[in-house]
CSV table of C-alpha atoms (C1' of nucleotides) in Angstrom, one decimal:
chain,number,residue,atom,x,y,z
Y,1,UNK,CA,3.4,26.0,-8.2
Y,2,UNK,CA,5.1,23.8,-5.8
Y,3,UNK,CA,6.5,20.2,-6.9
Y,4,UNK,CA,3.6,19.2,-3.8
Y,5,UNK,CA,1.3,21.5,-5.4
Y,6,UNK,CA,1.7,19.5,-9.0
Y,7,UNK,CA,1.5,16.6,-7.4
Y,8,UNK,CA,-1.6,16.9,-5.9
Y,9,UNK,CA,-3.3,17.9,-9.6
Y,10,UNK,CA,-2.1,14.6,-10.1
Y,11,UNK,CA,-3.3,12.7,-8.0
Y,12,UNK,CA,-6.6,14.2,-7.9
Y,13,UNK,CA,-6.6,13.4,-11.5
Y,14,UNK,CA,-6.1,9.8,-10.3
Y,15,UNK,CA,-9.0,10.0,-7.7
Y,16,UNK,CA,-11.5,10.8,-10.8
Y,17,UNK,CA,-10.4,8.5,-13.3
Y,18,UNK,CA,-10.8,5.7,-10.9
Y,19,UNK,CA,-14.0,6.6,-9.7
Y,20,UNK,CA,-14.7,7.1,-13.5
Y,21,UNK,CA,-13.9,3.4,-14.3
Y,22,UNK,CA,-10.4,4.3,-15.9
Y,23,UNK,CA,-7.9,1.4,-16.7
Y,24,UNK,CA,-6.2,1.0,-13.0
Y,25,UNK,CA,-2.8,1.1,-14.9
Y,26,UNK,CA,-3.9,4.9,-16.8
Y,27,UNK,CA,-4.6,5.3,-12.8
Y,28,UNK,CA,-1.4,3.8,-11.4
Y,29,UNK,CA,0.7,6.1,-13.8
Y,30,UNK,CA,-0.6,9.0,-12.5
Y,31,UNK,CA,0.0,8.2,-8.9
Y,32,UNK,CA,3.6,7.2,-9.4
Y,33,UNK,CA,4.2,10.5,-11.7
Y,34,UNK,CA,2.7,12.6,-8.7
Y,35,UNK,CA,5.1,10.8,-6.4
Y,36,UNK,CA,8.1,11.5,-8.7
Y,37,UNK,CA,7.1,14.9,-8.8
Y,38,UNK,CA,6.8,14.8,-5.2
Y,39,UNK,CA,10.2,13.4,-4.2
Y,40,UNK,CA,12.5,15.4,-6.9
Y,41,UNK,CA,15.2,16.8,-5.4
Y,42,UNK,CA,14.8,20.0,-7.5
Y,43,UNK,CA,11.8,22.7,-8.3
Y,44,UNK,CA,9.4,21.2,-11.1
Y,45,UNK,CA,9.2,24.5,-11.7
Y,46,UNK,CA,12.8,25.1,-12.8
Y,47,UNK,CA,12.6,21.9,-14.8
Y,48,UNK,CA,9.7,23.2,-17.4
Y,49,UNK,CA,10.7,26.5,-17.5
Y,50,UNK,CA,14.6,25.1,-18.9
Y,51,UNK,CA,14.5,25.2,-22.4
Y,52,UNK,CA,16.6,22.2,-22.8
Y,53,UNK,CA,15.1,19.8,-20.7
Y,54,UNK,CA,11.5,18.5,-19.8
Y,55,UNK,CA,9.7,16.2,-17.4
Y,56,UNK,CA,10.0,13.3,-19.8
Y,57,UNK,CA,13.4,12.9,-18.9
Y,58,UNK,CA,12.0,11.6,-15.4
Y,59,UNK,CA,11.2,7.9,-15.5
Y,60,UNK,CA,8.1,7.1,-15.2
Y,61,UNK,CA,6.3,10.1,-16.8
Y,62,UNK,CA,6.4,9.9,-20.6
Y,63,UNK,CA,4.5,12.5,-23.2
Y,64,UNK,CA,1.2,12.9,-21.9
Y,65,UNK,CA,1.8,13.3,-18.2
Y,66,UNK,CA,4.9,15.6,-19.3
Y,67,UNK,CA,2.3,18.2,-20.9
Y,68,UNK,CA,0.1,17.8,-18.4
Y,69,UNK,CA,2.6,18.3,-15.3
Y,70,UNK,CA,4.3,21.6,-18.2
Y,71,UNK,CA,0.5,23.0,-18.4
Y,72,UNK,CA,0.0,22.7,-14.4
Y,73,UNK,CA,3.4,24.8,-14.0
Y,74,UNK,CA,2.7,27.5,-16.4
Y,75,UNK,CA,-1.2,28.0,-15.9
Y,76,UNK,CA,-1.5,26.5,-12.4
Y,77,UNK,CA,-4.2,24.8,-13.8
Y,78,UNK,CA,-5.3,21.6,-15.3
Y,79,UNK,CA,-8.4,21.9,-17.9
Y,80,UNK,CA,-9.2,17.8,-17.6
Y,81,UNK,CA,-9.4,17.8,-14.4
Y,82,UNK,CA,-11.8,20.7,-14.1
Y,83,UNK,CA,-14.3,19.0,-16.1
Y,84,UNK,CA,-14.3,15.9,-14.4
Y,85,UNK,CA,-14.7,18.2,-11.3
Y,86,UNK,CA,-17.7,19.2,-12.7
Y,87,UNK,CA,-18.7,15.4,-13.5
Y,88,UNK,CA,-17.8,13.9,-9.9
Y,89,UNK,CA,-19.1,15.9,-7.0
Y,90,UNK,CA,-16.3,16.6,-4.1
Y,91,UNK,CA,-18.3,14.4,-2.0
Y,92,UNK,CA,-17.8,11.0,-4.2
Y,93,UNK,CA,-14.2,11.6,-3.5
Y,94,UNK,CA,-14.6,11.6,-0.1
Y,95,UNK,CA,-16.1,8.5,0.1
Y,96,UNK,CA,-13.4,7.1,-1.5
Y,97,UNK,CA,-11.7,7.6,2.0
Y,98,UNK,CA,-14.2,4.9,3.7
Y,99,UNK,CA,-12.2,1.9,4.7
Y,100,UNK,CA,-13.9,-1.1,2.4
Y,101,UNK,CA,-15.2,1.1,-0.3
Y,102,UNK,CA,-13.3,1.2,-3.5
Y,103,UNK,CA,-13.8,3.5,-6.7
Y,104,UNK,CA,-16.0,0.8,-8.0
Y,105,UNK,CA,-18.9,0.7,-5.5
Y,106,UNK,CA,-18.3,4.5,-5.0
Y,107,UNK,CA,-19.2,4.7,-8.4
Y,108,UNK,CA,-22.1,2.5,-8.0
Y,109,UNK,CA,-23.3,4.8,-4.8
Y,110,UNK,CA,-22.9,7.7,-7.2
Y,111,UNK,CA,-24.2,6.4,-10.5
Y,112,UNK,CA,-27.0,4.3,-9.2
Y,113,UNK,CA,-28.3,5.7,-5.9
Y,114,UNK,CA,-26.9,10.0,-6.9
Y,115,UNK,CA,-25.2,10.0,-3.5
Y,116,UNK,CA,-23.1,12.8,-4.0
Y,117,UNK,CA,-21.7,13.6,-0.3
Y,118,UNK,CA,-20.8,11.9,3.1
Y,119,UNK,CA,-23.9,13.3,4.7
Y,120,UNK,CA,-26.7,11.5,1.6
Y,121,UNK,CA,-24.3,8.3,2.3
Y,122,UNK,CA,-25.3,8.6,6.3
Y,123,UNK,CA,-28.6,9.2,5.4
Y,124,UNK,CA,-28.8,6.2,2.6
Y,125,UNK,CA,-27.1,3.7,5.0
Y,126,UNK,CA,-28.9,4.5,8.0
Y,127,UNK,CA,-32.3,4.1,6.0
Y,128,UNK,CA,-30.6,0.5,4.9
Y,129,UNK,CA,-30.9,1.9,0.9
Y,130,UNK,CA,-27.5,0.6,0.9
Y,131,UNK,CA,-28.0,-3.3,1.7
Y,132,UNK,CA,-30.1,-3.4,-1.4
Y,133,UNK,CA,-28.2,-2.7,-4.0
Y,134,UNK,CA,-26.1,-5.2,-5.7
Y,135,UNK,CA,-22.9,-6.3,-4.3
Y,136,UNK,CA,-23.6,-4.8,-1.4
Y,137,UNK,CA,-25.6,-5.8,2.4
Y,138,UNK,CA,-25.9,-5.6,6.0
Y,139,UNK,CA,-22.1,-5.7,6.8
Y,140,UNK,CA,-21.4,-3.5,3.6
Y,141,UNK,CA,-23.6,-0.9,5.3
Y,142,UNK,CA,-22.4,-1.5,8.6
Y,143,UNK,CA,-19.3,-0.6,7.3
Y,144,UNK,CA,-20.4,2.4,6.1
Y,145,UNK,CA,-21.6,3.7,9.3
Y,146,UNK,CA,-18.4,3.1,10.9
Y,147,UNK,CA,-16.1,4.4,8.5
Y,148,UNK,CA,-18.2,7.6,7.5
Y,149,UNK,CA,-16.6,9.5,11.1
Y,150,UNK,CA,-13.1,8.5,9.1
Y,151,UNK,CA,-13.6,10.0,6.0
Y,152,UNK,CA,-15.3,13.3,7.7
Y,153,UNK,CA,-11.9,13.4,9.6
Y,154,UNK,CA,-9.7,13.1,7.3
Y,155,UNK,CA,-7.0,11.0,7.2
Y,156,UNK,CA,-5.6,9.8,11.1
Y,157,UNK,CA,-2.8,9.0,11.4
Y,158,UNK,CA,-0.9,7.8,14.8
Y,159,UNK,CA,3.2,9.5,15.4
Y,160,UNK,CA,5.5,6.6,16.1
Y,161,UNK,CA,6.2,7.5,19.5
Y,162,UNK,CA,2.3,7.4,20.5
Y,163,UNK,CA,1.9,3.7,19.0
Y,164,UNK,CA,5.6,2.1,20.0
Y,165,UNK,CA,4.0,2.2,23.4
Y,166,UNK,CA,1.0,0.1,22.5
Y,167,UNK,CA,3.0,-2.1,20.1
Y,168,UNK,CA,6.4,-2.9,21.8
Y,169,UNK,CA,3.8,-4.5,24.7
Y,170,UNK,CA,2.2,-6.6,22.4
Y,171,UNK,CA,5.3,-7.7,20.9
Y,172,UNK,CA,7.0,-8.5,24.1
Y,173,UNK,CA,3.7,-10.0,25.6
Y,174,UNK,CA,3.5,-12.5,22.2
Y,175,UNK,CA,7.5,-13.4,22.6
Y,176,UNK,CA,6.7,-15.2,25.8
Y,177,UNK,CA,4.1,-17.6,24.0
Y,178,UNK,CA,5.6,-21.2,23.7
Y,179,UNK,CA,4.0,-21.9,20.8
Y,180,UNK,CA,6.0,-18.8,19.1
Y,181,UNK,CA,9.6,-18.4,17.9
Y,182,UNK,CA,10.0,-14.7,17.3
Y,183,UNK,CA,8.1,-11.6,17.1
Y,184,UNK,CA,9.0,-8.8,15.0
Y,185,UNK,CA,7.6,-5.3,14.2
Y,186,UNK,CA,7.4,-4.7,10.4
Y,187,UNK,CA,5.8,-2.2,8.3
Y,188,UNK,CA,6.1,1.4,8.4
Y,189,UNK,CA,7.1,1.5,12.0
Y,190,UNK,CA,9.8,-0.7,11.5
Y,191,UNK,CA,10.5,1.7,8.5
Y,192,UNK,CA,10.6,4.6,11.0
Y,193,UNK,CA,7.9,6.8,9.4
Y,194,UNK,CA,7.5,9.4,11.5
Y,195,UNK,CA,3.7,8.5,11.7
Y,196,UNK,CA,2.0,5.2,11.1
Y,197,UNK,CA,-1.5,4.2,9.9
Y,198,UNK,CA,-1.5,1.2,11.3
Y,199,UNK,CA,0.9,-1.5,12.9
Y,200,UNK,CA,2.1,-4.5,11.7
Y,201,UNK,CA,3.8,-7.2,13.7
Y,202,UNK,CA,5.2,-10.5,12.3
Y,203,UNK,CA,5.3,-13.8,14.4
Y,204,UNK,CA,6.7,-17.7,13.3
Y,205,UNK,CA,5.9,-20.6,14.7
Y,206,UNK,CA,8.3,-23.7,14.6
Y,207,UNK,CA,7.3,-26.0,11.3
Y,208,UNK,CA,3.9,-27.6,12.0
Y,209,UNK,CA,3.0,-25.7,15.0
Y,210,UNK,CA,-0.2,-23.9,14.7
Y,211,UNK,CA,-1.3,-19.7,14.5
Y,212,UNK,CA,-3.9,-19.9,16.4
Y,213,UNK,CA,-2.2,-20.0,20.0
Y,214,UNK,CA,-0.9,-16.6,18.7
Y,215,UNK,CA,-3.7,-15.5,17.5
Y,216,UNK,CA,-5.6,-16.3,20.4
Y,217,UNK,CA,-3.6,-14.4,22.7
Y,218,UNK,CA,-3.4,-11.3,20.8
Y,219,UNK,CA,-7.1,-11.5,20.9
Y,220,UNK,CA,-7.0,-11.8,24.4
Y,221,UNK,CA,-4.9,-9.5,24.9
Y,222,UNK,CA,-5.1,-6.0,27.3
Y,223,UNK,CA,-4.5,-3.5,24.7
Y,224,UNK,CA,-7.0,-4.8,22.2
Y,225,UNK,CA,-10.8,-3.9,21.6
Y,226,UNK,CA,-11.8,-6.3,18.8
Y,227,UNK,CA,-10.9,-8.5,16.0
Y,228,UNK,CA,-11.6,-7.6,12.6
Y,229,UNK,CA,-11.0,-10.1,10.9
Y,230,UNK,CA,-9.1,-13.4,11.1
Y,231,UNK,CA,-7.9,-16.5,9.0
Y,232,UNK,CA,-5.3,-19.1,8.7
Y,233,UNK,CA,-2.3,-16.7,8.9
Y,234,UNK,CA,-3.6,-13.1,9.2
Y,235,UNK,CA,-5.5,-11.6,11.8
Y,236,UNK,CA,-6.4,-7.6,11.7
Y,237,UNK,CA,-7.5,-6.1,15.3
Y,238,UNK,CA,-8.3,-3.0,16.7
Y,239,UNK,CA,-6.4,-0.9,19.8
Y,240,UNK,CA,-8.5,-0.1,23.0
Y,241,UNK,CA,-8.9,4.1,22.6
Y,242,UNK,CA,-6.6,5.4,24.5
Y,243,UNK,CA,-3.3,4.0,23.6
Y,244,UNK,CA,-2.7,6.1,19.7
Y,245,UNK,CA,-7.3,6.5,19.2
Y,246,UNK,CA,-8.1,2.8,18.2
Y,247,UNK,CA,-5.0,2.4,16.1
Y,248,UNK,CA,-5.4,-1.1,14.2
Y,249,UNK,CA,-3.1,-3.8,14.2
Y,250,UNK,CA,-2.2,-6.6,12.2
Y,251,UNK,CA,-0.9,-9.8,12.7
Y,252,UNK,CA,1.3,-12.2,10.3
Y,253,UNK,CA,2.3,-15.7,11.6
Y,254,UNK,CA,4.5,-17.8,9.1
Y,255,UNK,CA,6.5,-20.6,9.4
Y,256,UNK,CA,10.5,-19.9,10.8
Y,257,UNK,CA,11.7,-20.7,7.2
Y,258,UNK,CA,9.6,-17.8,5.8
Y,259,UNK,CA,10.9,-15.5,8.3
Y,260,UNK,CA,13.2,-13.3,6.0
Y,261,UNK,CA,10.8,-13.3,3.0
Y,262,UNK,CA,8.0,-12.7,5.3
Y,263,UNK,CA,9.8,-9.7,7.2
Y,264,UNK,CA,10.9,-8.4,3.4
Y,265,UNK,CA,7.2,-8.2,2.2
Y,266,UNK,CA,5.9,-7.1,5.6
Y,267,UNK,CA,8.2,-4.0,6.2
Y,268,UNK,CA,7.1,-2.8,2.7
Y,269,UNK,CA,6.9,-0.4,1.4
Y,270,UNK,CA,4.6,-0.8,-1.3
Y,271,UNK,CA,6.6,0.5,-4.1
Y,272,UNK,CA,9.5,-1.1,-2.5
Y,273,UNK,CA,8.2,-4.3,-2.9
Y,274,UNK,CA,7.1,-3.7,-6.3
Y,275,UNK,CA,10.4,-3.3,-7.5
Y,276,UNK,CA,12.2,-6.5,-5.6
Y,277,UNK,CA,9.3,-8.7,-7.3
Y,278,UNK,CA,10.3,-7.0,-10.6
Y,279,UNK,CA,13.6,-7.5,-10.5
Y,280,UNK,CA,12.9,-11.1,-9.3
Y,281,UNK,CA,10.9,-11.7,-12.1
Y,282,UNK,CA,13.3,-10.7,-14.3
Y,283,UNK,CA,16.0,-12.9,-12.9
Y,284,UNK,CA,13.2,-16.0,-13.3
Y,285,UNK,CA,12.3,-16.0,-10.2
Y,286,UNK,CA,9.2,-15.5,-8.1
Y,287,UNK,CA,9.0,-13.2,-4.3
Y,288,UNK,CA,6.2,-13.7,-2.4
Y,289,UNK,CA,5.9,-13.7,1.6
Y,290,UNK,CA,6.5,-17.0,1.7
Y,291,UNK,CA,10.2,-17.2,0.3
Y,292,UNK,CA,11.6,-16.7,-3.3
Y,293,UNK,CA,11.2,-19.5,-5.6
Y,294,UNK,CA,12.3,-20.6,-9.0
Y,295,UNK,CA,9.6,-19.5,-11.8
Y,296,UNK,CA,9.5,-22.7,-13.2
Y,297,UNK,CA,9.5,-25.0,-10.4
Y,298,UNK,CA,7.3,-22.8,-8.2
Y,299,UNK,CA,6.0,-25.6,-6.0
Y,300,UNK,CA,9.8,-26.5,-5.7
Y,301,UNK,CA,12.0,-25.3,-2.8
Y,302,UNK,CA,12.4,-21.8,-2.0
Y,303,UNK,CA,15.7,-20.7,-3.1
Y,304,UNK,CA,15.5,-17.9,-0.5
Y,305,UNK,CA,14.1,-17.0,2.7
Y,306,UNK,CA,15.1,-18.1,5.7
Y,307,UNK,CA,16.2,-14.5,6.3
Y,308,UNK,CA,16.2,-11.0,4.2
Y,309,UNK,CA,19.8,-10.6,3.2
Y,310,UNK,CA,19.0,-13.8,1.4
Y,311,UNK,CA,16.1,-12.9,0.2
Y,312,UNK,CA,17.9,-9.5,-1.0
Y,313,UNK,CA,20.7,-11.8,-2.3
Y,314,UNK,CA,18.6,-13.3,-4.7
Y,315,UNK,CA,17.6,-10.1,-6.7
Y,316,UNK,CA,21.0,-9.3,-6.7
Y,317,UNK,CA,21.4,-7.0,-4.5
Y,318,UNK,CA,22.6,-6.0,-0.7
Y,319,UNK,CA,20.4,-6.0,2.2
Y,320,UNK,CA,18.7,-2.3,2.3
Y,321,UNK,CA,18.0,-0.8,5.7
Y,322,UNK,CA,14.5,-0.5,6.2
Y,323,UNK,CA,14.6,3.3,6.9
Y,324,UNK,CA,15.4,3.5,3.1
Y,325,UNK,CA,13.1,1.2,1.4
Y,326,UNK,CA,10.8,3.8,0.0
Y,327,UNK,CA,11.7,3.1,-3.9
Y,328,UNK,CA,13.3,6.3,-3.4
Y,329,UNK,CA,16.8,5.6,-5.1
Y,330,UNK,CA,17.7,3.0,-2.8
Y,331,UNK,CA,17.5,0.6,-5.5
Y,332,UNK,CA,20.6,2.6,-7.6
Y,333,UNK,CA,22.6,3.2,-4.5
Y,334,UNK,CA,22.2,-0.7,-3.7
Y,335,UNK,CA,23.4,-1.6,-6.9
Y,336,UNK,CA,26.8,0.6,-7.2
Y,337,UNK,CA,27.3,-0.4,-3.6
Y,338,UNK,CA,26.6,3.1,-2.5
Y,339,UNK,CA,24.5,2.4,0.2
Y,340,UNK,CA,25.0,5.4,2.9
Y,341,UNK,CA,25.5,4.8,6.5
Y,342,UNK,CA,22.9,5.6,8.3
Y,343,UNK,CA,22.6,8.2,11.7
Y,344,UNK,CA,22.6,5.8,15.0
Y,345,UNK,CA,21.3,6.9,18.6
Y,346,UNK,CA,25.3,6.3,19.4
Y,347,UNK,CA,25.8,9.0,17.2
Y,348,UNK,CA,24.3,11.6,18.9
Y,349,UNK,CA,26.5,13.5,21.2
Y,350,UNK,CA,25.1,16.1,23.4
Y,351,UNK,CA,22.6,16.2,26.7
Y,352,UNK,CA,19.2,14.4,26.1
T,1,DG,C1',-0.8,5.9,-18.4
T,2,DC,C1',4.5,4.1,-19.3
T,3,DC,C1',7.8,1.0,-21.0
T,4,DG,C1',10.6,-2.3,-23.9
M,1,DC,C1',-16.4,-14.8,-9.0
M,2,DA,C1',-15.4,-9.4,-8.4
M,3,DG,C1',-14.2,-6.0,-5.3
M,4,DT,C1',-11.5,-4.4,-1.5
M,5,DA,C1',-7.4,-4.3,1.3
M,6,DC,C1',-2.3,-5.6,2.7
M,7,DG,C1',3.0,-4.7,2.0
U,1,DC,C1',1.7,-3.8,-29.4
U,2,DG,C1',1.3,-6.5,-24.8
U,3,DG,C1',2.4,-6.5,-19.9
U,4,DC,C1',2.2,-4.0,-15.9
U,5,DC,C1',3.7,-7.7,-8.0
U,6,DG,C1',1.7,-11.4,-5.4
U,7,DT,C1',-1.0,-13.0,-1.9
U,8,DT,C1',-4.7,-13.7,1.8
U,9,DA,C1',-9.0,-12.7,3.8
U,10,DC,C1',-13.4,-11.2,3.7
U,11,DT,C1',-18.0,-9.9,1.6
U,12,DG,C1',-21.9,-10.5,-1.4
DNA sequence: GCCG
DNA sequence: CAGTACG
DNA sequence: CGGCCGTTACTG
């Protein structure tokens, strides 16, 4: 059993629970022990089979999900999750996988209609069973529909190099607006993931100006096939076919002084975040996208913002490179002021 | 579920 | 309002 | 034992 191999017990595990209506933090704990699994440096494996040591030493798994991960390694098995196998069909899972639906209504599909694969969901929605039950409608269903070719697929995602093309156009084409001040790229591809899901760009606007000039003209623009869905300061659209297979993109516009805070939140990742709005927290102070305010003055001035090392600064710690920030260790290396240097282009040497 |  | 999705 | 990140947008 592979530390990949354990992990996905895990997180399978996780899948059921949630569809099962499990507390989201019972879920949560399994995901993030499946990704400490995941990420060790050294064979689970090795780990269990040491008679001195166990996987509670890791943080973040404590005594149940150290018996589970010890009976995965020595049966290769996992007797829970075999019976909640046998309680949610393969097919709920995979609905799970359907942009817009959740482990709740999947669990309503399930337990109310007995949908019990992709195919009976088709079939349900295309009869409109779905718009009739509770919670659910028209667009509901629509999305349905739409997403089912997804989740048949399986997960799709887009290698950097296919959507920089798309993106880095859009991002130049938006710097030339007068109405904007910068455009970034954020997320994962600013992260350099090797493949992205989707793409995130951040733009500001000078204090008082409005988002809708931007907004507009990303709508408007060449590369794009439709809007999903749009407010005051977010707008979601998808990529014509071609450039990366309808790759979707989303737009953040914030004022200038939210710049850093917004490009902090906006890289990501996740987990990342999580951890900076922890550590904030426990300084008495509050991170959001906006800037970093004091906890008890939050309608006060930001104490932070304007760019990320301040934002950084105000956790107490150094700006991270965004190649790192995958709550990976970054966090300890940041602190002892171990941050490595990372590999430049100018580094290479050699014919290209 | 884990943690303090 | 709950549920879903975003990092 | 209580708390567990913080926000915006959309749907029903």
């Amino acid at each position: 059993m592979s530390n990949v191999d354990v992990a996905r017990v895990l997180v399978d595990l996780a899948d059921l629970l949630e569809i099962q209506g499990a507390n989201p933090f019972r879920v949560r704990a399994h995901r993030s022990g499946a990704r400490t699994i995941e990420t060790l440096a050294e064979p689970i494996a090795g780990l269990v089979e040491d008679p001195e040591r166990s996987p509670e030493e890791l943080s973040g798994i404590g005594k149940d999900l150290s018996e589970k991960i010890i009976s995965i390694v020595l049966t290769g098995k996992l007797d829970q999750l075999d019976e909640l196998r046998e309680q949610v069909p393969a097919g709920v899972v995979a609905m799970l996988r359907i942009p817009g639906l959740g482990p709740k209504k999947v669990g309503v599909l399930f337990k109310d209609l007995g949908l019990e694969s992709l195919d009976a969901l088709e079939a349900a929605a295309t009869e409109g069973a779905i718009a009739e039950l509770k919670g659910f409608g028209a667009k509901t269903e629509q999305m349905i529909l739409e997403g089912i070719g997804l989740a048949r697929h399986g997960s799709t995602r887009t290698w950097l190099s296919t959507a920089r093309v798309a993106v880095d156009r859009i991002v130049e084409d938006l710097s030339k607006l007068d109405s904007v001040t910068r455009v970034s790229l954020a997320g994962s591809s600013r992260r350099l993931k090797e493949t992205v899901g989707d793409l995130d760009v951040l733009a500001t606007v000078s204090e008082g100006v409005s988002s809708s000039d931007v907004m507009a003209a990303l709508a408007g623009h060449e590369l794009v096939d439709e809007v999903l869905a749009q407010g005051e300061t977010k707008q979601r659209v998808r990529l014509l076919e071609r450039e990366g297979g309808g790759l979707e993109l989303d737009l953040r516009v914030v004022p200038e002084a939210s710049y850093g805070a917004a490009m902090q939140y906006f890289t990501g990742s996740k987990e990342h975040n999580i951890v900076v709005r922890r550590r904030a927290q426990e300084r008495g102070l509050k991170v959001n996208e906006y800037g970093v305010f004091s906890e008890t003055d939050e309608d006060g001035p930001a104490v932070a913002g304007r760019t990320e090392e301040d934002v950084y600064q105000a956790v107490g710690l150094p700006w991270i490179p965004p190649e790192l920030r995958e709550d990976r260790g970054e966090f300890e290396m940041a602190e002892s002021g171990r941050l490595p240097e990372l590999v430049t282009v100018e580094d290479i040497r050699g014919d290209l």
